[in-house]
Amino acid sequence: MKILANIGAIIVMLAWGTSFLSSKVLMVNGGFTPVEVFVYRFTFAYILLLAMTCRKIMANNLKDEFMLFICGMCAGSIYFIAENYALKYTTTGNVSLLVSISPIFTTALMAIIYRFVPKPNVIIGSLIAFVGVACIIFSNGEGFEINPLGDIIALSASLSWAIYTIVIKRLTPIYSSLFITRKLFFYGVVTALPLLIIQDQPLKLWLLFDLNQPQFILNFLFLGLLCSACAYWIWNEVMRILGAIKANNYLYVQPIVTMIAGYCVLDEQIFILGYIGCALIIGGILISEKINMTAKE
C-alpha cells in the first residue's frame, strides 16, 4: 500500500505541477478571473463525486461536519484565493516560495498539537528540499523582495493548507477519501461564491460551451477532472496511508514539475540553479524517506 501511496503522491504532483498551464489558458486567453476558475472547477468536481457517493450526504455529527467545512475553506477557497490575491501585492517568486512553506508549517503544527518532537533528519530533509524550491523559483534571476501585505497573504495560504492537513488527519479514520473530498469541494465552493457574486468582471462561463474555442473546455476538464476530482481524492488517500508530514514533503516536487512543464510547453529556459534545486529537492525527500524507513526497521 505504501508503494502505491508514494506513486499516487507523484501522480498528484504531476497534475498539480502542470495545472498552471491550464489555469493560464483560462485566465489569460479566456479572461476568467481566479475566483471564477476555482468555483467552476470545484463545482464540476463536486458533481462528479456526488454521483459516486450520493448515499451519504452529511457527516455522522455536527462536529465532523464543521471539520469538513474547515477543510473546504482551508484547502479550497482560502488557499486558492489567497494565493492569487497575493500576486497583486508581491512578486511571483515571493508567493511561490512562501506558499511552499506549508510542509514546514504542517510539521510544526503536528508537533504542537500531538506533542512530539520530529526526528532531526526529517527536519533536515524538509529544509534541504525547501532550499531546493528556492533555487528553482529564483533560478530565473528574480530576487526576494519584502512586500508585507502580499507576503502575509501568501503565508496565510501556506498556513491554511497546513491546517487542512491537520484537520483531515482526524477524519480519514472515520470517512472514506471520496466522501471527504466531496465535502471539501462543496464547502470550498460555498465559501467562494460570495466573492464570485460581488466581482465586477462579467462571467465567462459561456466560453466553456463555445465549440469554436475548444481549448477552454479541454483545459477546464483537465482542471476539474484530473487536478481536482482525481488529484484531491488520491491526495487524501496518500495522507491517510503515509501520514501528514511524509505526504506533504512531496509538495516540494511540484516546482520541479512546473519547471519542466514550462520548458516543454512554453520553451522557458532551465538554468543551472534550477538543476541544483531539483537535486536538493530529491535529496531532501530521500533523506526523510530513508530515515522513516530506518526507524521502522
PDB file of C-alpha atoms in Angstrom:
ATOM      1  CA  MET A   1       0.000   0.000   0.000  1.00  0.00           C
ATOM      2  CA  LYS A   2       2.785   2.431   0.836  1.00  0.00           C
ATOM      3  CA  ILE A   3       4.426   1.904  -2.537  1.00  0.00           C
ATOM      4  CA  LEU A   4       1.129   2.736  -4.249  1.00  0.00           C
ATOM      5  CA  ALA A   5       0.706   5.755  -1.978  1.00  0.00           C
ATOM      6  CA  ASN A   6       4.122   7.095  -2.986  1.00  0.00           C
ATOM      7  CA  ILE A   7       3.275   6.550  -6.642  1.00  0.00           C
ATOM      8  CA  GLY A   8      -0.053   8.301  -6.054  1.00  0.00           C
ATOM      9  CA  ALA A   9       1.729  11.280  -4.493  1.00  0.00           C
ATOM     10  CA  ILE A  10       3.946  11.618  -7.563  1.00  0.00           C
ATOM     11  CA  ILE A  11       0.910  11.425  -9.870  1.00  0.00           C
ATOM     12  CA  VAL A  12      -0.777  14.206  -7.905  1.00  0.00           C
ATOM     13  CA  MET A  13       2.341  16.369  -8.142  1.00  0.00           C
ATOM     14  CA  LEU A  14       2.388  15.814 -11.916  1.00  0.00           C
ATOM     15  CA  ALA A  15      -1.223  17.001 -12.118  1.00  0.00           C
ATOM     16  CA  TRP A  16      -0.860  19.977  -9.777  1.00  0.00           C
ATOM     17  CA  GLY A  17       2.511  20.968 -11.225  1.00  0.00           C
ATOM     18  CA  THR A  18       1.065  21.266 -14.741  1.00  0.00           C
ATOM     19  CA  SER A  19      -2.277  22.749 -13.697  1.00  0.00           C
ATOM     20  CA  PHE A  20      -0.855  26.268 -14.009  1.00  0.00           C
ATOM     21  CA  LEU A  21      -0.752  25.806 -17.795  1.00  0.00           C
ATOM     22  CA  SER A  22      -4.496  25.202 -17.984  1.00  0.00           C
ATOM     23  CA  SER A  23      -5.224  27.982 -15.498  1.00  0.00           C
ATOM     24  CA  LYS A  24      -3.126  30.341 -17.586  1.00  0.00           C
ATOM     25  CA  VAL A  25      -5.106  29.487 -20.733  1.00  0.00           C
ATOM     26  CA  LEU A  26      -8.399  30.183 -18.972  1.00  0.00           C
ATOM     27  CA  MET A  27      -7.310  33.374 -17.194  1.00  0.00           C
ATOM     28  CA  VAL A  28      -5.015  34.936 -19.794  1.00  0.00           C
ATOM     29  CA  ASN A  29      -6.606  33.811 -23.050  1.00  0.00           C
ATOM     30  CA  GLY A  30     -10.184  33.446 -21.858  1.00  0.00           C
ATOM     31  CA  GLY A  31     -10.384  36.299 -19.360  1.00  0.00           C
ATOM     32  CA  PHE A  32     -11.666  34.134 -16.491  1.00  0.00           C
ATOM     33  CA  THR A  33     -10.972  35.518 -13.020  1.00  0.00           C
ATOM     34  CA  PRO A  34      -9.127  33.339 -10.452  1.00  0.00           C
ATOM     35  CA  VAL A  35     -12.306  33.050  -8.355  1.00  0.00           C
ATOM     36  CA  GLU A  36     -14.268  32.005 -11.427  1.00  0.00           C
ATOM     37  CA  VAL A  37     -11.804  29.272 -12.346  1.00  0.00           C
ATOM     38  CA  PHE A  38     -11.808  27.979  -8.768  1.00  0.00           C
ATOM     39  CA  VAL A  39     -15.618  27.907  -8.411  1.00  0.00           C
ATOM     40  CA  TYR A  40     -16.196  26.262 -11.802  1.00  0.00           C
ATOM     41  CA  ARG A  41     -13.574  23.534 -11.405  1.00  0.00           C
ATOM     42  CA  PHE A  42     -14.573  22.691  -7.812  1.00  0.00           C
ATOM     43  CA  THR A  43     -18.287  22.673  -8.674  1.00  0.00           C
ATOM     44  CA  PHE A  44     -17.639  20.293 -11.562  1.00  0.00           C
ATOM     45  CA  ALA A  45     -15.528  18.037  -9.328  1.00  0.00           C
ATOM     46  CA  TYR A  46     -18.195  18.108  -6.616  1.00  0.00           C
ATOM     47  CA  ILE A  47     -20.925  16.973  -9.027  1.00  0.00           C
ATOM     48  CA  LEU A  48     -18.735  14.107 -10.228  1.00  0.00           C
ATOM     49  CA  LEU A  49     -18.010  12.858  -6.713  1.00  0.00           C
ATOM     50  CA  LEU A  50     -21.603  13.392  -5.584  1.00  0.00           C
ATOM     51  CA  ALA A  51     -22.711  10.925  -8.250  1.00  0.00           C
ATOM     52  CA  MET A  52     -20.302   8.376  -6.744  1.00  0.00           C
ATOM     53  CA  THR A  53     -21.117   8.988  -3.057  1.00  0.00           C
ATOM     54  CA  CYS A  54     -24.722  10.177  -3.068  1.00  0.00           C
ATOM     55  CA  ARG A  55     -25.880   7.651  -0.452  1.00  0.00           C
ATOM     56  CA  LYS A  56     -24.200   9.589   2.366  1.00  0.00           C
ATOM     57  CA  ILE A  57     -24.814  13.338   2.333  1.00  0.00           C
ATOM     58  CA  MET A  58     -23.923  14.527   5.832  1.00  0.00           C
ATOM     59  CA  ALA A  59     -21.228  13.595   8.334  1.00  0.00           C
ATOM     60  CA  ASN A  60     -22.045  11.497  11.395  1.00  0.00           C
ATOM     61  CA  ASN A  61     -22.315  14.546  13.655  1.00  0.00           C
ATOM     62  CA  LEU A  62     -22.121  18.347  13.611  1.00  0.00           C
ATOM     63  CA  LYS A  63     -18.555  18.384  14.910  1.00  0.00           C
ATOM     64  CA  ASP A  64     -17.320  16.323  11.964  1.00  0.00           C
ATOM     65  CA  GLU A  65     -19.411  18.403   9.577  1.00  0.00           C
ATOM     66  CA  PHE A  66     -17.744  21.547  10.929  1.00  0.00           C
ATOM     67  CA  MET A  67     -14.311  19.972  10.477  1.00  0.00           C
ATOM     68  CA  LEU A  68     -15.196  19.206   6.857  1.00  0.00           C
ATOM     69  CA  PHE A  69     -16.240  22.836   6.499  1.00  0.00           C
ATOM     70  CA  ILE A  70     -12.785  23.890   7.753  1.00  0.00           C
ATOM     71  CA  CYS A  71     -11.168  21.543   5.221  1.00  0.00           C
ATOM     72  CA  GLY A  72     -13.210  23.071   2.416  1.00  0.00           C
ATOM     73  CA  MET A  73     -12.164  26.590   3.352  1.00  0.00           C
ATOM     74  CA  CYS A  74      -8.507  25.859   4.070  1.00  0.00           C
ATOM     75  CA  ALA A  75      -7.727  23.585   1.108  1.00  0.00           C
ATOM     76  CA  GLY A  76     -10.207  25.311  -1.168  1.00  0.00           C
ATOM     77  CA  SER A  77     -11.364  28.899  -1.102  1.00  0.00           C
ATOM     78  CA  ILE A  78      -8.816  30.405   1.310  1.00  0.00           C
ATOM     79  CA  TYR A  79      -5.806  28.651  -0.212  1.00  0.00           C
ATOM     80  CA  PHE A  80      -6.531  29.377  -3.870  1.00  0.00           C
ATOM     81  CA  ILE A  81      -7.956  32.858  -3.459  1.00  0.00           C
ATOM     82  CA  ALA A  82      -5.249  33.998  -1.025  1.00  0.00           C
ATOM     83  CA  GLU A  83      -2.562  32.680  -3.342  1.00  0.00           C
ATOM     84  CA  ASN A  84      -3.983  34.584  -6.317  1.00  0.00           C
ATOM     85  CA  TYR A  85      -4.581  37.818  -4.393  1.00  0.00           C
ATOM     86  CA  ALA A  86      -1.054  37.681  -3.001  1.00  0.00           C
ATOM     87  CA  LEU A  87       0.228  38.008  -6.576  1.00  0.00           C
ATOM     88  CA  LYS A  88      -1.296  41.502  -6.694  1.00  0.00           C
ATOM     89  CA  TYR A  89       0.834  42.782  -3.816  1.00  0.00           C
ATOM     90  CA  THR A  90       4.103  40.884  -4.072  1.00  0.00           C
ATOM     91  CA  THR A  91       6.287  39.106  -6.619  1.00  0.00           C
ATOM     92  CA  THR A  92       5.577  35.713  -8.150  1.00  0.00           C
ATOM     93  CA  GLY A  93       8.812  34.423  -6.625  1.00  0.00           C
ATOM     94  CA  ASN A  94       7.760  35.517  -3.145  1.00  0.00           C
ATOM     95  CA  VAL A  95       4.373  33.820  -3.480  1.00  0.00           C
ATOM     96  CA  SER A  96       5.830  30.589  -4.828  1.00  0.00           C
ATOM     97  CA  LEU A  97       8.435  30.413  -2.082  1.00  0.00           C
ATOM     98  CA  LEU A  98       6.175  31.373   0.827  1.00  0.00           C
ATOM     99  CA  VAL A  99       3.376  29.017  -0.241  1.00  0.00           C
ATOM    100  CA  SER A 100       5.887  26.160  -0.370  1.00  0.00           C
ATOM    101  CA  ILE A 101       6.475  26.576   3.391  1.00  0.00           C
ATOM    102  CA  SER A 102       3.287  24.573   4.088  1.00  0.00           C
ATOM    103  CA  PRO A 103       5.172  21.288   4.814  1.00  0.00           C
ATOM    104  CA  ILE A 104       7.194  23.135   7.464  1.00  0.00           C
ATOM    105  CA  PHE A 105       4.021  24.627   8.936  1.00  0.00           C
ATOM    106  CA  THR A 106       2.494  21.139   8.925  1.00  0.00           C
ATOM    107  CA  THR A 107       5.424  19.651  10.839  1.00  0.00           C
ATOM    108  CA  ALA A 108       5.329  22.481  13.384  1.00  0.00           C
ATOM    109  CA  LEU A 109       1.569  22.200  13.949  1.00  0.00           C
ATOM    110  CA  MET A 110       1.763  18.419  14.246  1.00  0.00           C
ATOM    111  CA  ALA A 111       4.500  18.755  16.854  1.00  0.00           C
ATOM    112  CA  ILE A 112       2.469  21.295  18.853  1.00  0.00           C
ATOM    113  CA  ILE A 113      -0.912  19.558  18.668  1.00  0.00           C
ATOM    114  CA  TYR A 114       0.260  15.970  19.087  1.00  0.00           C
ATOM    115  CA  ARG A 115       3.172  16.852  21.382  1.00  0.00           C
ATOM    116  CA  PHE A 116       6.008  15.050  19.663  1.00  0.00           C
ATOM    117  CA  VAL A 117       9.456  16.096  18.509  1.00  0.00           C
ATOM    118  CA  PRO A 118      10.081  15.410  14.802  1.00  0.00           C
ATOM    119  CA  LYS A 119      13.182  13.369  14.061  1.00  0.00           C
ATOM    120  CA  PRO A 120      16.158  15.646  13.256  1.00  0.00           C
ATOM    121  CA  ASN A 121      16.749  14.032   9.873  1.00  0.00           C
ATOM    122  CA  VAL A 122      13.123  14.599   8.873  1.00  0.00           C
ATOM    123  CA  ILE A 123      13.534  18.295   9.642  1.00  0.00           C
ATOM    124  CA  ILE A 124      16.870  18.430   7.808  1.00  0.00           C
ATOM    125  CA  GLY A 125      15.397  16.693   4.765  1.00  0.00           C
ATOM    126  CA  SER A 126      12.482  19.108   4.670  1.00  0.00           C
ATOM    127  CA  LEU A 127      14.766  22.152   4.961  1.00  0.00           C
ATOM    128  CA  ILE A 128      17.053  20.846   2.192  1.00  0.00           C
ATOM    129  CA  ALA A 129      14.033  20.365  -0.071  1.00  0.00           C
ATOM    130  CA  PHE A 130      12.820  23.871   0.760  1.00  0.00           C
ATOM    131  CA  VAL A 131      16.193  25.330  -0.238  1.00  0.00           C
ATOM    132  CA  GLY A 132      15.838  23.378  -3.489  1.00  0.00           C
ATOM    133  CA  VAL A 133      12.458  25.007  -4.093  1.00  0.00           C
ATOM    134  CA  ALA A 134      14.039  28.432  -3.556  1.00  0.00           C
ATOM    135  CA  CYS A 135      16.762  27.597  -6.095  1.00  0.00           C
ATOM    136  CA  ILE A 136      14.193  26.678  -8.746  1.00  0.00           C
ATOM    137  CA  ILE A 137      11.986  29.697  -8.079  1.00  0.00           C
ATOM    138  CA  PHE A 138      14.845  32.196  -8.203  1.00  0.00           C
ATOM    139  CA  SER A 139      16.814  30.476 -10.977  1.00  0.00           C
ATOM    140  CA  ASN A 140      15.412  32.983 -13.496  1.00  0.00           C
ATOM    141  CA  GLY A 141      17.074  35.859 -11.673  1.00  0.00           C
ATOM    142  CA  GLU A 142      14.068  37.140  -9.710  1.00  0.00           C
ATOM    143  CA  GLY A 143      15.122  38.045  -6.186  1.00  0.00           C
ATOM    144  CA  PHE A 144      13.202  38.009  -2.940  1.00  0.00           C
ATOM    145  CA  GLU A 145      11.722  41.373  -2.021  1.00  0.00           C
ATOM    146  CA  ILE A 146       9.879  42.063   1.216  1.00  0.00           C
ATOM    147  CA  ASN A 147       6.312  43.206   0.494  1.00  0.00           C
ATOM    148  CA  PRO A 148       4.498  42.880   3.844  1.00  0.00           C
ATOM    149  CA  LEU A 149       0.874  42.708   2.650  1.00  0.00           C
ATOM    150  CA  GLY A 150       1.396  40.290  -0.221  1.00  0.00           C
ATOM    151  CA  ASP A 151       3.864  38.168   1.749  1.00  0.00           C
ATOM    152  CA  ILE A 152       1.446  37.836   4.682  1.00  0.00           C
ATOM    153  CA  ILE A 153      -1.360  36.807   2.329  1.00  0.00           C
ATOM    154  CA  ALA A 154       0.924  34.197   0.725  1.00  0.00           C
ATOM    155  CA  LEU A 155       1.891  32.877   4.157  1.00  0.00           C
ATOM    156  CA  SER A 156      -1.801  32.649   5.089  1.00  0.00           C
ATOM    157  CA  ALA A 157      -2.356  30.421   2.048  1.00  0.00           C
ATOM    158  CA  SER A 158       0.516  28.203   3.171  1.00  0.00           C
ATOM    159  CA  LEU A 159      -0.811  28.066   6.744  1.00  0.00           C
ATOM    160  CA  SER A 160      -4.337  27.279   5.572  1.00  0.00           C
ATOM    161  CA  TRP A 161      -3.070  24.216   3.689  1.00  0.00           C
ATOM    162  CA  ALA A 162      -1.228  23.058   6.803  1.00  0.00           C
ATOM    163  CA  ILE A 163      -4.400  23.465   8.889  1.00  0.00           C
ATOM    164  CA  TYR A 164      -6.333  21.395   6.352  1.00  0.00           C
ATOM    165  CA  THR A 165      -3.683  18.688   6.643  1.00  0.00           C
ATOM    166  CA  ILE A 166      -4.020  18.598  10.445  1.00  0.00           C
ATOM    167  CA  VAL A 167      -7.826  18.608  10.458  1.00  0.00           C
ATOM    168  CA  ILE A 168      -8.169  15.891   7.855  1.00  0.00           C
ATOM    169  CA  LYS A 169      -5.956  13.611   9.942  1.00  0.00           C
ATOM    170  CA  ARG A 170      -8.860  13.287  12.384  1.00  0.00           C
ATOM    171  CA  LEU A 171     -11.367  12.480   9.626  1.00  0.00           C
ATOM    172  CA  THR A 172      -9.595   9.881   7.476  1.00  0.00           C
ATOM    173  CA  PRO A 173     -10.022   7.022  10.008  1.00  0.00           C
ATOM    174  CA  ILE A 174     -13.797   7.644  10.040  1.00  0.00           C
ATOM    175  CA  TYR A 175     -14.818   8.558   6.492  1.00  0.00           C
ATOM    176  CA  SER A 176     -13.789   7.447   3.027  1.00  0.00           C
ATOM    177  CA  SER A 177     -11.461   9.652   0.998  1.00  0.00           C
ATOM    178  CA  LEU A 178     -14.176  10.060  -1.632  1.00  0.00           C
ATOM    179  CA  PHE A 179     -16.651  11.393   0.918  1.00  0.00           C
ATOM    180  CA  ILE A 180     -14.117  13.760   2.495  1.00  0.00           C
ATOM    181  CA  THR A 181     -13.028  15.076  -0.902  1.00  0.00           C
ATOM    182  CA  ARG A 182     -16.617  15.643  -1.996  1.00  0.00           C
ATOM    183  CA  LYS A 183     -17.429  17.608   1.151  1.00  0.00           C
ATOM    184  CA  LEU A 184     -14.209  19.595   0.744  1.00  0.00           C
ATOM    185  CA  PHE A 185     -15.305  20.684  -2.741  1.00  0.00           C
ATOM    186  CA  PHE A 186     -18.789  21.579  -1.517  1.00  0.00           C
ATOM    187  CA  TYR A 187     -17.646  23.871   1.274  1.00  0.00           C
ATOM    188  CA  GLY A 188     -14.879  25.299  -0.899  1.00  0.00           C
ATOM    189  CA  VAL A 189     -17.463  26.403  -3.454  1.00  0.00           C
ATOM    190  CA  VAL A 190     -19.953  27.658  -0.853  1.00  0.00           C
ATOM    191  CA  THR A 191     -17.366  29.894   0.827  1.00  0.00           C
ATOM    192  CA  ALA A 192     -16.095  31.249  -2.509  1.00  0.00           C
ATOM    193  CA  LEU A 193     -19.493  32.020  -4.055  1.00  0.00           C
ATOM    194  CA  PRO A 194     -19.886  35.426  -2.313  1.00  0.00           C
ATOM    195  CA  LEU A 195     -16.648  36.596  -3.934  1.00  0.00           C
ATOM    196  CA  LEU A 196     -17.846  35.389  -7.319  1.00  0.00           C
ATOM    197  CA  ILE A 197     -21.152  37.208  -6.915  1.00  0.00           C
ATOM    198  CA  ILE A 198     -19.625  40.552  -5.957  1.00  0.00           C
ATOM    199  CA  GLN A 199     -16.840  40.583  -8.566  1.00  0.00           C
ATOM    200  CA  ASP A 200     -17.229  43.378 -11.092  1.00  0.00           C
ATOM    201  CA  GLN A 201     -15.949  41.426 -14.120  1.00  0.00           C
ATOM    202  CA  PRO A 202     -18.542  39.687 -16.322  1.00  0.00           C
ATOM    203  CA  LEU A 203     -18.722  35.896 -16.015  1.00  0.00           C
ATOM    204  CA  LYS A 204     -17.137  33.908 -18.838  1.00  0.00           C
ATOM    205  CA  LEU A 205     -18.948  30.610 -18.266  1.00  0.00           C
ATOM    206  CA  TRP A 206     -20.335  30.679 -21.826  1.00  0.00           C
ATOM    207  CA  LEU A 207     -16.810  30.221 -23.220  1.00  0.00           C
ATOM    208  CA  LEU A 208     -16.775  26.662 -21.893  1.00  0.00           C
ATOM    209  CA  PHE A 209     -19.612  25.838 -24.293  1.00  0.00           C
ATOM    210  CA  ASP A 210     -18.148  27.621 -27.334  1.00  0.00           C
ATOM    211  CA  LEU A 211     -17.383  24.835 -29.802  1.00  0.00           C
ATOM    212  CA  ASN A 212     -15.299  27.224 -31.878  1.00  0.00           C
ATOM    213  CA  GLN A 213     -12.827  27.580 -28.998  1.00  0.00           C
ATOM    214  CA  PRO A 214     -12.391  24.019 -27.646  1.00  0.00           C
ATOM    215  CA  GLN A 215      -9.189  24.919 -25.790  1.00  0.00           C
ATOM    216  CA  PHE A 216     -11.225  26.386 -22.950  1.00  0.00           C
ATOM    217  CA  ILE A 217     -13.408  23.341 -22.252  1.00  0.00           C
ATOM    218  CA  LEU A 218     -10.437  20.979 -22.672  1.00  0.00           C
ATOM    219  CA  ASN A 219      -8.318  22.879 -20.150  1.00  0.00           C
ATOM    220  CA  PHE A 220     -11.294  23.187 -17.818  1.00  0.00           C
ATOM    221  CA  LEU A 221     -11.891  19.421 -17.942  1.00  0.00           C
ATOM    222  CA  PHE A 222      -8.230  18.832 -17.130  1.00  0.00           C
ATOM    223  CA  LEU A 223      -8.505  21.109 -14.081  1.00  0.00           C
ATOM    224  CA  GLY A 224     -11.871  19.789 -12.915  1.00  0.00           C
ATOM    225  CA  LEU A 225     -11.499  16.080 -13.597  1.00  0.00           C
ATOM    226  CA  LEU A 226      -7.803  15.357 -13.097  1.00  0.00           C
ATOM    227  CA  CYS A 227      -6.396  18.211 -10.985  1.00  0.00           C
ATOM    228  CA  SER A 228      -9.446  18.465  -8.706  1.00  0.00           C
ATOM    229  CA  ALA A 229     -11.641  15.353  -8.513  1.00  0.00           C
ATOM    230  CA  CYS A 230      -8.951  12.711  -9.066  1.00  0.00           C
ATOM    231  CA  ALA A 231      -5.941  14.501  -7.566  1.00  0.00           C
ATOM    232  CA  TYR A 232      -7.621  15.563  -4.312  1.00  0.00           C
ATOM    233  CA  TRP A 233      -9.135  12.113  -3.841  1.00  0.00           C
ATOM    234  CA  ILE A 234      -5.744  10.456  -4.364  1.00  0.00           C
ATOM    235  CA  TRP A 235      -4.026  13.033  -2.150  1.00  0.00           C
ATOM    236  CA  ASN A 236      -6.397  12.443   0.755  1.00  0.00           C
ATOM    237  CA  GLU A 237      -5.759   8.720   0.425  1.00  0.00           C
ATOM    238  CA  VAL A 238      -2.000   9.337   0.302  1.00  0.00           C
ATOM    239  CA  MET A 239      -2.155  11.332   3.544  1.00  0.00           C
ATOM    240  CA  ARG A 240      -4.183   8.566   5.179  1.00  0.00           C
ATOM    241  CA  ILE A 241      -1.538   5.967   4.309  1.00  0.00           C
ATOM    242  CA  LEU A 242       1.731   7.902   4.569  1.00  0.00           C
ATOM    243  CA  GLY A 243       0.807  10.410   7.254  1.00  0.00           C
ATOM    244  CA  ALA A 244       0.645  14.183   7.064  1.00  0.00           C
ATOM    245  CA  ILE A 245       4.352  15.024   7.322  1.00  0.00           C
ATOM    246  CA  LYS A 246       5.670  12.480   4.845  1.00  0.00           C
ATOM    247  CA  ALA A 247       2.888  13.174   2.355  1.00  0.00           C
ATOM    248  CA  ASN A 248       3.344  16.957   2.487  1.00  0.00           C
ATOM    249  CA  ASN A 249       7.050  16.643   1.757  1.00  0.00           C
ATOM    250  CA  TYR A 250       6.006  15.597  -1.742  1.00  0.00           C
ATOM    251  CA  LEU A 251       4.676  19.131  -2.266  1.00  0.00           C
ATOM    252  CA  TYR A 252       8.292  20.129  -2.797  1.00  0.00           C
ATOM    253  CA  VAL A 253       8.235  18.123  -6.047  1.00  0.00           C
ATOM    254  CA  GLN A 254       5.607  20.410  -7.567  1.00  0.00           C
ATOM    255  CA  PRO A 255       8.077  23.195  -8.557  1.00  0.00           C
ATOM    256  CA  ILE A 256      10.169  20.598 -10.415  1.00  0.00           C
ATOM    257  CA  VAL A 257       7.136  19.529 -12.442  1.00  0.00           C
ATOM    258  CA  THR A 258       6.200  23.155 -13.087  1.00  0.00           C
ATOM    259  CA  MET A 259       9.724  23.973 -14.267  1.00  0.00           C
ATOM    260  CA  ILE A 260       9.848  21.002 -16.647  1.00  0.00           C
ATOM    261  CA  ALA A 261       6.340  21.739 -17.957  1.00  0.00           C
ATOM    262  CA  GLY A 262       7.321  25.355 -18.591  1.00  0.00           C
ATOM    263  CA  TYR A 263      10.358  24.156 -20.534  1.00  0.00           C
ATOM    264  CA  CYS A 264       8.409  21.645 -22.637  1.00  0.00           C
ATOM    265  CA  VAL A 265       5.284  23.723 -23.313  1.00  0.00           C
ATOM    266  CA  LEU A 266       6.331  27.373 -23.003  1.00  0.00           C
ATOM    267  CA  ASP A 267      10.001  26.994 -24.051  1.00  0.00           C
ATOM    268  CA  GLU A 268      11.126  28.505 -20.753  1.00  0.00           C
ATOM    269  CA  GLN A 269      14.845  28.107 -20.163  1.00  0.00           C
ATOM    270  CA  ILE A 270      16.152  25.996 -17.276  1.00  0.00           C
ATOM    271  CA  PHE A 271      19.218  27.480 -15.598  1.00  0.00           C
ATOM    272  CA  ILE A 272      21.959  25.720 -13.618  1.00  0.00           C
ATOM    273  CA  LEU A 273      20.394  26.869 -10.360  1.00  0.00           C
ATOM    274  CA  GLY A 274      17.217  25.058 -11.422  1.00  0.00           C
ATOM    275  CA  TYR A 275      19.105  21.777 -11.795  1.00  0.00           C
ATOM    276  CA  ILE A 276      20.709  22.301  -8.383  1.00  0.00           C
ATOM    277  CA  GLY A 277      17.251  22.889  -6.932  1.00  0.00           C
ATOM    278  CA  CYS A 278      15.970  19.618  -8.425  1.00  0.00           C
ATOM    279  CA  ALA A 279      18.861  17.708  -6.867  1.00  0.00           C
ATOM    280  CA  LEU A 280      18.277  19.313  -3.464  1.00  0.00           C
ATOM    281  CA  ILE A 281      14.535  18.570  -3.505  1.00  0.00           C
ATOM    282  CA  ILE A 282      15.007  14.930  -4.465  1.00  0.00           C
ATOM    283  CA  GLY A 283      17.833  14.554  -1.949  1.00  0.00           C
ATOM    284  CA  GLY A 284      15.811  16.128   0.845  1.00  0.00           C
ATOM    285  CA  ILE A 285      12.831  13.864   0.220  1.00  0.00           C
ATOM    286  CA  LEU A 286      15.038  10.766   0.047  1.00  0.00           C
ATOM    287  CA  ILE A 287      16.663  11.702   3.368  1.00  0.00           C
ATOM    288  CA  SER A 288      13.269  11.952   5.079  1.00  0.00           C
ATOM    289  CA  GLU A 289      12.037   8.755   3.440  1.00  0.00           C
ATOM    290  CA  LYS A 290      15.162   6.785   4.335  1.00  0.00           C
ATOM    291  CA  ILE A 291      15.044   7.889   7.959  1.00  0.00           C
ATOM    292  CA  ASN A 292      11.402   6.952   8.323  1.00  0.00           C
ATOM    293  CA  MET A 293      12.078   3.508   6.876  1.00  0.00           C
ATOM    294  CA  THR A 294      15.106   3.005   9.106  1.00  0.00           C
ATOM    295  CA  ALA A 295      13.156   3.979  12.207  1.00  0.00           C
ATOM    296  CA  LYS A 296      10.527   1.326  11.479  1.00  0.00           C
ATOM    297  CA  GLU A 297      13.104  -1.351  10.844  1.00  0.00           C
TER     298      GLU A 297
END
